[in-house]
Coordinates of C-alpha atoms in Angstrom, one line a residue:
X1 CA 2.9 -54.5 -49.1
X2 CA 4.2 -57.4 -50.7
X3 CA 5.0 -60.5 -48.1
X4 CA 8.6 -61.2 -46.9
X5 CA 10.5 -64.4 -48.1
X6 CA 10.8 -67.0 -46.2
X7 CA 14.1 -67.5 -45.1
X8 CA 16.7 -69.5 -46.6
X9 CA 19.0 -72.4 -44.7
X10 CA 22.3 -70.2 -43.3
X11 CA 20.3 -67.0 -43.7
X12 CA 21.4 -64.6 -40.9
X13 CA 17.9 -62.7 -41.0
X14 CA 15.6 -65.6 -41.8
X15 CA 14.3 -65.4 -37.9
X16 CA 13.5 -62.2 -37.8
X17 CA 11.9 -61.7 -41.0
X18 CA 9.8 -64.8 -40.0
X19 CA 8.5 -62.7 -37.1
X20 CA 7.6 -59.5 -39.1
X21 CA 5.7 -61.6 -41.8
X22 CA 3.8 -62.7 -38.5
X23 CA 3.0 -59.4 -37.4
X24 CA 2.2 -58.1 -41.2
X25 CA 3.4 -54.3 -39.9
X26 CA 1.6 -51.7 -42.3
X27 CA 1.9 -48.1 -42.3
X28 CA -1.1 -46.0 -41.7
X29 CA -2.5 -44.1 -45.1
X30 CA -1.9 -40.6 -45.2
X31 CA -4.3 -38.6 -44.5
X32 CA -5.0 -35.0 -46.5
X33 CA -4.3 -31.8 -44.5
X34 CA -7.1 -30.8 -43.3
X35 CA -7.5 -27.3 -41.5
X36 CA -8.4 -27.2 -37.9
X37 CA -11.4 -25.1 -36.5
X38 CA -9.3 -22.1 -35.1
X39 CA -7.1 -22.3 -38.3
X40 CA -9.6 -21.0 -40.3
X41 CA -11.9 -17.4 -40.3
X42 CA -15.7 -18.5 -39.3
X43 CA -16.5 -15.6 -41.9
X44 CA -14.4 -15.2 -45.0
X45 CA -13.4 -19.3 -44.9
X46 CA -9.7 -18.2 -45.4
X47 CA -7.5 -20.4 -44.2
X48 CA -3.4 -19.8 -42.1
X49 CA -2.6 -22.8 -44.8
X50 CA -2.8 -20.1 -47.7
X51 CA -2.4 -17.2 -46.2
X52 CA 0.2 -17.6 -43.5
X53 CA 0.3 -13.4 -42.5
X54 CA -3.1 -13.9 -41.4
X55 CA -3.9 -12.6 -38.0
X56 CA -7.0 -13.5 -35.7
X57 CA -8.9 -10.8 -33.4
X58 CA -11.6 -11.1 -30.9
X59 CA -13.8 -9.1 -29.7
X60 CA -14.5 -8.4 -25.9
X61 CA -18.1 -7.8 -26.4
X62 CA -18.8 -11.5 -28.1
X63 CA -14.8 -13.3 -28.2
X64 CA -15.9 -14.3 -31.6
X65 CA -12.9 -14.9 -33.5
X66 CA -12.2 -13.3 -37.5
X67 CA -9.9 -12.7 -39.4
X68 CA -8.2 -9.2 -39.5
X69 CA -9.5 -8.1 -43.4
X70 CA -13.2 -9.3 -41.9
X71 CA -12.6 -6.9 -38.9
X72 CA -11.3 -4.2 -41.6
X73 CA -13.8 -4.7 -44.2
X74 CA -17.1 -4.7 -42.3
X75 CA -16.1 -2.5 -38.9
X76 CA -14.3 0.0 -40.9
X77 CA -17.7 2.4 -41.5
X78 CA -18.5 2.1 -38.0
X79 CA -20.7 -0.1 -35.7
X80 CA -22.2 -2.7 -37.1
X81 CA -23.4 -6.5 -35.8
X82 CA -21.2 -9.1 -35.3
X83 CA -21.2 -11.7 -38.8
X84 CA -21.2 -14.9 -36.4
X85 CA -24.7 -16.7 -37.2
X86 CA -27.5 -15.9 -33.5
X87 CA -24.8 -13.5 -32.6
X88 CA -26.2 -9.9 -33.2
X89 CA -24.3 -8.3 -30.9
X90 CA -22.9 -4.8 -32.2
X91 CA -18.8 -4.7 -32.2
X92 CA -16.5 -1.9 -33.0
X93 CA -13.6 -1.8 -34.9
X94 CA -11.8 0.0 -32.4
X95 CA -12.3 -3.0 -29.3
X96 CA -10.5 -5.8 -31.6
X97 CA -7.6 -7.2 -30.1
X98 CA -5.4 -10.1 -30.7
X99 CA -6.2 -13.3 -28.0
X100 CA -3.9 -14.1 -25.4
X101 CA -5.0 -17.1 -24.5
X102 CA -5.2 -20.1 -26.4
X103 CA -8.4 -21.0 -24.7
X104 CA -11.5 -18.1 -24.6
X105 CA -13.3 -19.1 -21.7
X106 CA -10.0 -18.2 -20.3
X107 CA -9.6 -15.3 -22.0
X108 CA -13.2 -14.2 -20.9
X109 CA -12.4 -15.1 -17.4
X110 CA -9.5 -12.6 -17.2
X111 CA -11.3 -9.6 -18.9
X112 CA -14.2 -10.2 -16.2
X113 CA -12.0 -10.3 -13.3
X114 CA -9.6 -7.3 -14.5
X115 CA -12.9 -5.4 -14.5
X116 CA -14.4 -6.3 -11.4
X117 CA -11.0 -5.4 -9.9
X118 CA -11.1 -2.0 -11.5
X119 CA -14.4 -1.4 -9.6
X120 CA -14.2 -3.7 -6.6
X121 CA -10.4 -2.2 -5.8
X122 CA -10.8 -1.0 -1.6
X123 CA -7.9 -2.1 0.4
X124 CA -7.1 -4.4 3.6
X125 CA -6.8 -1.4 5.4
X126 CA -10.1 0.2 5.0
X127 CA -11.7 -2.2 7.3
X128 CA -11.9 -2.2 10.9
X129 CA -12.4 -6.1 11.0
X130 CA -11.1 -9.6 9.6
X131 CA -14.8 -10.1 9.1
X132 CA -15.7 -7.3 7.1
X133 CA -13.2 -7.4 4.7
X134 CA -13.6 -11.2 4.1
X135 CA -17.6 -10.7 3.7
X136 CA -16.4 -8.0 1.0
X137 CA -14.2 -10.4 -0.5
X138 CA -17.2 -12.8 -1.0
X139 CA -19.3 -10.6 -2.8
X140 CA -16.7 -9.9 -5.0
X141 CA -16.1 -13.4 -5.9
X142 CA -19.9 -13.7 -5.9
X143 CA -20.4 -11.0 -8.8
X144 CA -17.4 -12.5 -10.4
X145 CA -18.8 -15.8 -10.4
X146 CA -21.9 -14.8 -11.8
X147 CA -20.7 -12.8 -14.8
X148 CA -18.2 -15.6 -15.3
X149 CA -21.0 -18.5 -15.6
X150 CA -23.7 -16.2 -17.0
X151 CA -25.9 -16.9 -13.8
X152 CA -28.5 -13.9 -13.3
X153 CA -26.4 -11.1 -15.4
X154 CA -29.0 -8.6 -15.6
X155 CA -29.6 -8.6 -12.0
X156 CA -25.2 -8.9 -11.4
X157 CA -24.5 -5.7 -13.9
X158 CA -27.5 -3.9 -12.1
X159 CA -25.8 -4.4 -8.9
X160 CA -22.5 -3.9 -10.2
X161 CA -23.5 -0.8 -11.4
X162 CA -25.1 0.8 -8.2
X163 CA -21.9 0.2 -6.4
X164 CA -19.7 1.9 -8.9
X165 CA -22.3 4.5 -8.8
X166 CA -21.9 4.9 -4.9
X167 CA -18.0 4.3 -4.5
X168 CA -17.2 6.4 -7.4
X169 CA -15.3 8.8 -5.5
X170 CA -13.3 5.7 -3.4
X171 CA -12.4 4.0 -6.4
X172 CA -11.6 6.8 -8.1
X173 CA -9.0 7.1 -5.2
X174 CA -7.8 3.8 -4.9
X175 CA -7.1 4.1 -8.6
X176 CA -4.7 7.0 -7.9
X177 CA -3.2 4.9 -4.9
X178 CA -2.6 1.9 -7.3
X179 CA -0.9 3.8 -10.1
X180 CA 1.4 5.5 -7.4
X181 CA 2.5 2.1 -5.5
X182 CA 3.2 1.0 -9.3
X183 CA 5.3 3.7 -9.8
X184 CA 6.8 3.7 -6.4
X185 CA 7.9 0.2 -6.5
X186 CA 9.5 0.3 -9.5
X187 CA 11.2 3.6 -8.6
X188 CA 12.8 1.6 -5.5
X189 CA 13.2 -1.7 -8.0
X190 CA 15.5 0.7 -10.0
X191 CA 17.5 1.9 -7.4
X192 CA 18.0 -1.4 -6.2
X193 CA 19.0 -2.4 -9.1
X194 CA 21.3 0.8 -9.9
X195 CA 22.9 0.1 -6.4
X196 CA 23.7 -3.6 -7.4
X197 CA 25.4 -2.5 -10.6
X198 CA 27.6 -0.1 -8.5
X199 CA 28.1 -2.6 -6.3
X200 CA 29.8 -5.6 -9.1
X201 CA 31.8 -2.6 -10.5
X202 CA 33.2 -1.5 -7.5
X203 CA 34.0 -5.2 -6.8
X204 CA 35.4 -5.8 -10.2
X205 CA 37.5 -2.3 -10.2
X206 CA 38.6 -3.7 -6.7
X207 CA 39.9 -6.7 -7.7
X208 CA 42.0 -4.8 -10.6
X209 CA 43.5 -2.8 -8.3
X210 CA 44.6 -5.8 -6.0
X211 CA 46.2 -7.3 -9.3
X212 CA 48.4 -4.4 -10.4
X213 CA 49.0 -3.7 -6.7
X214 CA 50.4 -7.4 -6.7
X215 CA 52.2 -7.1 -10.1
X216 CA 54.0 -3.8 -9.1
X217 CA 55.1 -5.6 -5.7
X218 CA 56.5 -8.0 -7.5
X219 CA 58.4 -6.1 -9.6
X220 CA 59.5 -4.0 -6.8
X221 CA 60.4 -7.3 -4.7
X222 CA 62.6 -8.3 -7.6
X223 CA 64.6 -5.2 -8.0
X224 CA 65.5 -5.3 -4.5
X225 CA 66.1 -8.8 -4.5
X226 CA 68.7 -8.1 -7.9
X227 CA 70.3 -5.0 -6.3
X228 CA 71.1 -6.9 -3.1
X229 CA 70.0 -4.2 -0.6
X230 CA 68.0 -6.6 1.8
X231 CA 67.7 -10.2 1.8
X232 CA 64.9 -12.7 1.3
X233 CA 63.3 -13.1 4.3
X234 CA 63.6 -9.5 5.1
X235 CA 61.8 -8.2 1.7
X236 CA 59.5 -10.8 2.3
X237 CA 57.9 -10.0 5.9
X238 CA 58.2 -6.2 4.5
X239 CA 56.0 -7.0 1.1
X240 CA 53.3 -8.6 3.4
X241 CA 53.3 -6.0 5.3
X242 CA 52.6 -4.0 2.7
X243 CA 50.0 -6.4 1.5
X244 CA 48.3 -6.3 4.3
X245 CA 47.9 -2.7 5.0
X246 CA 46.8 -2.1 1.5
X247 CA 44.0 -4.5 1.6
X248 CA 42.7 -3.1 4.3
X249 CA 42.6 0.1 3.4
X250 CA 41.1 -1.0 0.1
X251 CA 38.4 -2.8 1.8
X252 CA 37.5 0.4 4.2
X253 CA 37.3 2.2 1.5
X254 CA 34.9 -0.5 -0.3
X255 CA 32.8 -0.8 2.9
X256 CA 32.6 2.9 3.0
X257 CA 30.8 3.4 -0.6
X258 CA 28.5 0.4 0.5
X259 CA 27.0 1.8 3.3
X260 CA 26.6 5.3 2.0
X261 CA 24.9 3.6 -1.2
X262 CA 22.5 1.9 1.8
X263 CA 21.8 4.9 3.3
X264 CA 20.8 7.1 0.3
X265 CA 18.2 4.0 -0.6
X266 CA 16.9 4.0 2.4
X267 CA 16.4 7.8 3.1
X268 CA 15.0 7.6 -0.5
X269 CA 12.6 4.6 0.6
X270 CA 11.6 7.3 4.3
X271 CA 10.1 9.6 1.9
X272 CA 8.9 7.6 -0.3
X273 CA 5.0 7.1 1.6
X274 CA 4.1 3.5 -0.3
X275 CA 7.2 2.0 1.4
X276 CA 7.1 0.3 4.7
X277 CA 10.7 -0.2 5.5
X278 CA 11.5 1.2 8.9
X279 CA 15.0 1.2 10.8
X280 CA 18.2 -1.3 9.2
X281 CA 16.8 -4.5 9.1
X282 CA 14.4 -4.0 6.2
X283 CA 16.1 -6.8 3.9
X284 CA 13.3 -6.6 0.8
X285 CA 12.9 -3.3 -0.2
X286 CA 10.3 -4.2 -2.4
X287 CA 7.9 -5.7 0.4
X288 CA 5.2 -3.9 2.0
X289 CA 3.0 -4.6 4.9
X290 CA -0.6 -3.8 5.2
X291 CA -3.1 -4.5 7.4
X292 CA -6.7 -3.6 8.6
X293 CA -7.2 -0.1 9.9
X294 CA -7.2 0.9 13.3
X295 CA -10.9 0.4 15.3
X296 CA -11.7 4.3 15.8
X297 CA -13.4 3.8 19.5
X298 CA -16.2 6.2 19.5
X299 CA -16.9 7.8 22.9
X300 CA -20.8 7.4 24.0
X301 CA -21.7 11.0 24.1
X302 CA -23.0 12.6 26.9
X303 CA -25.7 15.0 28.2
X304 CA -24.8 18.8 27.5
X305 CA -23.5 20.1 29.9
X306 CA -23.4 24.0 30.1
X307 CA -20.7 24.3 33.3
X308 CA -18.0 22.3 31.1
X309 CA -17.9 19.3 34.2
X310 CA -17.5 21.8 36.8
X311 CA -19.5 20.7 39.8
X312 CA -21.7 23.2 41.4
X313 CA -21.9 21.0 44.5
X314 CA -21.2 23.1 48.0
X315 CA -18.2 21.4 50.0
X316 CA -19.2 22.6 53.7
X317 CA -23.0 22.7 53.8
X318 CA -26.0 22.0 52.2
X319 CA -28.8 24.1 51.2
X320 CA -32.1 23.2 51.9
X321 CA -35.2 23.8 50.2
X322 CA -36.5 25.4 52.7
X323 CA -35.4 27.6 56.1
X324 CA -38.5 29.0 58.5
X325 CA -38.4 32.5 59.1
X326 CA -41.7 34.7 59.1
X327 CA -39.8 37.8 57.1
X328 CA -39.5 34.8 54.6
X329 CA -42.8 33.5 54.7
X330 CA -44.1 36.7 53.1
X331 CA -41.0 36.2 50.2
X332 CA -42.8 33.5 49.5
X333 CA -46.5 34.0 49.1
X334 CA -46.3 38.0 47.9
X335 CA -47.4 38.0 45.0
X336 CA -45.8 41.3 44.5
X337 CA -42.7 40.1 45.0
X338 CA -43.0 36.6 43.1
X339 CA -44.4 38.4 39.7
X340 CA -41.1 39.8 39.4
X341 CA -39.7 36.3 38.7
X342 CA -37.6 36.6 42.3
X343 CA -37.2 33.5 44.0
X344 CA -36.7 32.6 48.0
X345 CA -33.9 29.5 47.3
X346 CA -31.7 32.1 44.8
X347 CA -31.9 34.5 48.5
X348 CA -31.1 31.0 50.6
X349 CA -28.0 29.9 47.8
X350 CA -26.5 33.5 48.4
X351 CA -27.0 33.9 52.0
X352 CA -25.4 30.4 52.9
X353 CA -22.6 31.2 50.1
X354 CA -21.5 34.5 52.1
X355 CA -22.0 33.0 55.6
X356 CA -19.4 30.0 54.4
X357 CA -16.9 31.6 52.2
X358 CA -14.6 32.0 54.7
X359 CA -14.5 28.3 55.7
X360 CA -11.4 26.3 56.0
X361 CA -9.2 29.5 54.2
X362 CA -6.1 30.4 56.6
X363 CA -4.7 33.6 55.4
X364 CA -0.6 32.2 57.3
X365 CA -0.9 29.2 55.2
X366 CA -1.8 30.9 52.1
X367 CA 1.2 33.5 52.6
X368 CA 3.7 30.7 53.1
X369 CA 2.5 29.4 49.8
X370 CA 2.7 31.7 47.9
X371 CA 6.6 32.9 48.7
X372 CA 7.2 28.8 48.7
X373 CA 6.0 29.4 44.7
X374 CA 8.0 32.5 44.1
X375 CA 5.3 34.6 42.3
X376 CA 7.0 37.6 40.9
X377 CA 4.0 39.8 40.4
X378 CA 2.7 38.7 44.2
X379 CA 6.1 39.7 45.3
X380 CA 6.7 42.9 43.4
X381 CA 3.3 43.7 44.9
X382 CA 4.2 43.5 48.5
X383 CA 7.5 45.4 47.9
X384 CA 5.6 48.1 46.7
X385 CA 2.9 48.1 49.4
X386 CA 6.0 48.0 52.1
X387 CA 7.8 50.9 49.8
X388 CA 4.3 52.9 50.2
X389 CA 4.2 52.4 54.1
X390 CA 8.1 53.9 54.2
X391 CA 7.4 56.6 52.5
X392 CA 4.4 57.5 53.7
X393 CA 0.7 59.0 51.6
X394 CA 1.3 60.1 48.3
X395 CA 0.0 63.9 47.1
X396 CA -2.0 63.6 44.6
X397 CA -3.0 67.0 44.1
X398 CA -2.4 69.4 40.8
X399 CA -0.6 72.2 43.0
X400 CA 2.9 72.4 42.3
X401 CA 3.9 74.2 46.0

């Protein structure tokens, strides 16, 4: 770059071109375009700068990027090992996709965690405890973490593994559950929406109708006003009236189609199971709460019993083991009579039982009872005991004289 001129006595410039000599400003060379590393295919050496259509794919399995005729020309037969140098790994056409994120760790990180959730996919509310489902959480992340930073895989994918093996019925379940909510919420997300478009046309068809009810007022108001059939103030107070009444009705009416509209979302949102809107102040009908499961308390099981809890215990005595009688005595030491299986205390339980049964039962009280209750059968059997006594002993016999 050739230097500046000095500057001339009465020249303007001369200053400033003093100062840019000083500083001797030079452009930077231009440099040749040069290709970037993602710009180009690692296995053809094509490059976007001469072939502009060209598309890059990755591969789950490795996230090696090529170029789409690499994928086409060597995975188009079948299987076959990846073409990135200490790769080896064997792709298939059919797992190429295009990359999402700019970044493949990133892009690595997502597939992991999209899988883990597929497996790892139990809900809040299957656990009892805060606890549990936060310990569950953890191992989660754990395996996540290790797949992620390539810390003890074999040892991950083995564990990984065994659990999908054991939950496969659960997360074949919660699989169905997610696709429904999915589904569910954006069936109500479309209602809401439908109800919304209702509700601006309703509005904007409202606010039509107060126009032309204006404009026909007005014309009214001036025929009257030309014809001289009522004055001014008279027309006027009458038109507000008028106004007035009008509106109101038209806003009923509005009101009206509003709240049905609410109430066939929400009886749609009762039956729908994945929603938990209950009662009118539900004001996001796309929220849903969940939280852990009800504790199931387990009752401590007890000895069988065969009675059912009915106590066997005697109220107004007690039965010893043993009562001293000499007829007794040889009960108890017969042989004869002991072979048999017979024993003295079932002869004591009996004998004590009939002695006592009649303890503490008064026949008056028991009568007064039982016409207090009003028992139909107890009282149709004493009318026909008293109807017997009247009329005396029945024949029975087969003679007809």
């Amino acid at each position: 770059m050739a230097p500046l001129q000095a500057p001339k006595p009465g020249d303007a410039d001369g200053e400033l071109r003093t100062h840019l000599n000083a500083l001797r400003i030079s452009l930077p060379p231009a440099e040749p375009f040069a290709d970037g590393p993602t710009e180009i295919c690692p296995v053809c050496k094509s490059s976007r700068y001469l072939n502009p259509k060209m598309r890059f794919l990755i591969n789950p399995e490795c996230y090696h990027r090529m170029c789409e005729s690499c994928v086409d020309r060597i995975f188009s037969q079948g299987p076959a090992p990846c073409p990135i140098a200490g790769c080896g790994r064997t792709l298939r056409k059919a797992r190429f996709r295009r990359q999402t994120f700019e970044d493949l760790k990133v892009e690595r990180e997502c597939d992991i965690r999209a899988r883990i959730e597929k497996i790892f996919n139990r809900r809040e509310d299957e656990f009892t405890s805060l606890r549990a489902y936060n310990d569950y959480l953890e191992s989660k992340e754990d395996i996540t973490f290790n797949l992620i930073e390539r810390v003890n895989v074999p040892a991950t994918e083995a564990k990984l593994a065994a659990y999908s093996a054991e939950n496969s019925a659960s997360i074949g379940k919660n699989a169905v559950l997610a696709i429904q909510e999915h589904s569910s919420l954006e069936e109500r997300e479309a209602a809401q929406r439908e109800i919304s478009r209702l509700s601006r046309e309703a509005a904007r068809k409202e606010e039509e109708d107060q126009k032309q009810a204006r404009e026909a007022e007005r014309r009214e108001f001036t025929q009257l006003v030309a014809a001289g059939k009522a004055g001014p103030d008279e027309l006027l107070r009458q038109s507000q009236k008028v106004v007035l009444k009008k509106s109101t009705a038209r806003r009923s009416a509005a009101e009206k189609v509003r709240l049905q509209q609410g109430q066939e979302l929400k009886m749609g949102q009762s039956k729908d199971p994945f929603s938990s809107i209950s009662g009118n102040d539900a004001a996001d009908p796309s929220f849903t709460i969940r939280g852990l499961k009800a504790p199931v308390v387990v009752e401590e099981q007890k000895p069988y019993d065969p009675f059912g809890g009915m106590s066997m215990d005697t109220l107004y005595y007690s039965l010893q083991p043993n009562y001293e009688h000499p007829w007794l005595e040889n009960a108890r030491n017969d042989a004869v009579i002991t072979a048999g299986g017979y024993d003295v205390q079932e002869y004591y339980a009996r004998a004590m039982l009939e002695g006592n049964a009649g303890l503490c039962c008064f026949i008056a009280d028991e009568k007064a009872t039982a016409g207090g209750l009003g028992d139909e059968n107890a009282v149709a059997t004493v009318g026909a005991a008293d109807a017997a006594m009247e009329e005396g002993d029945i024949d029975m016999s087969d003679d007809d004289t």
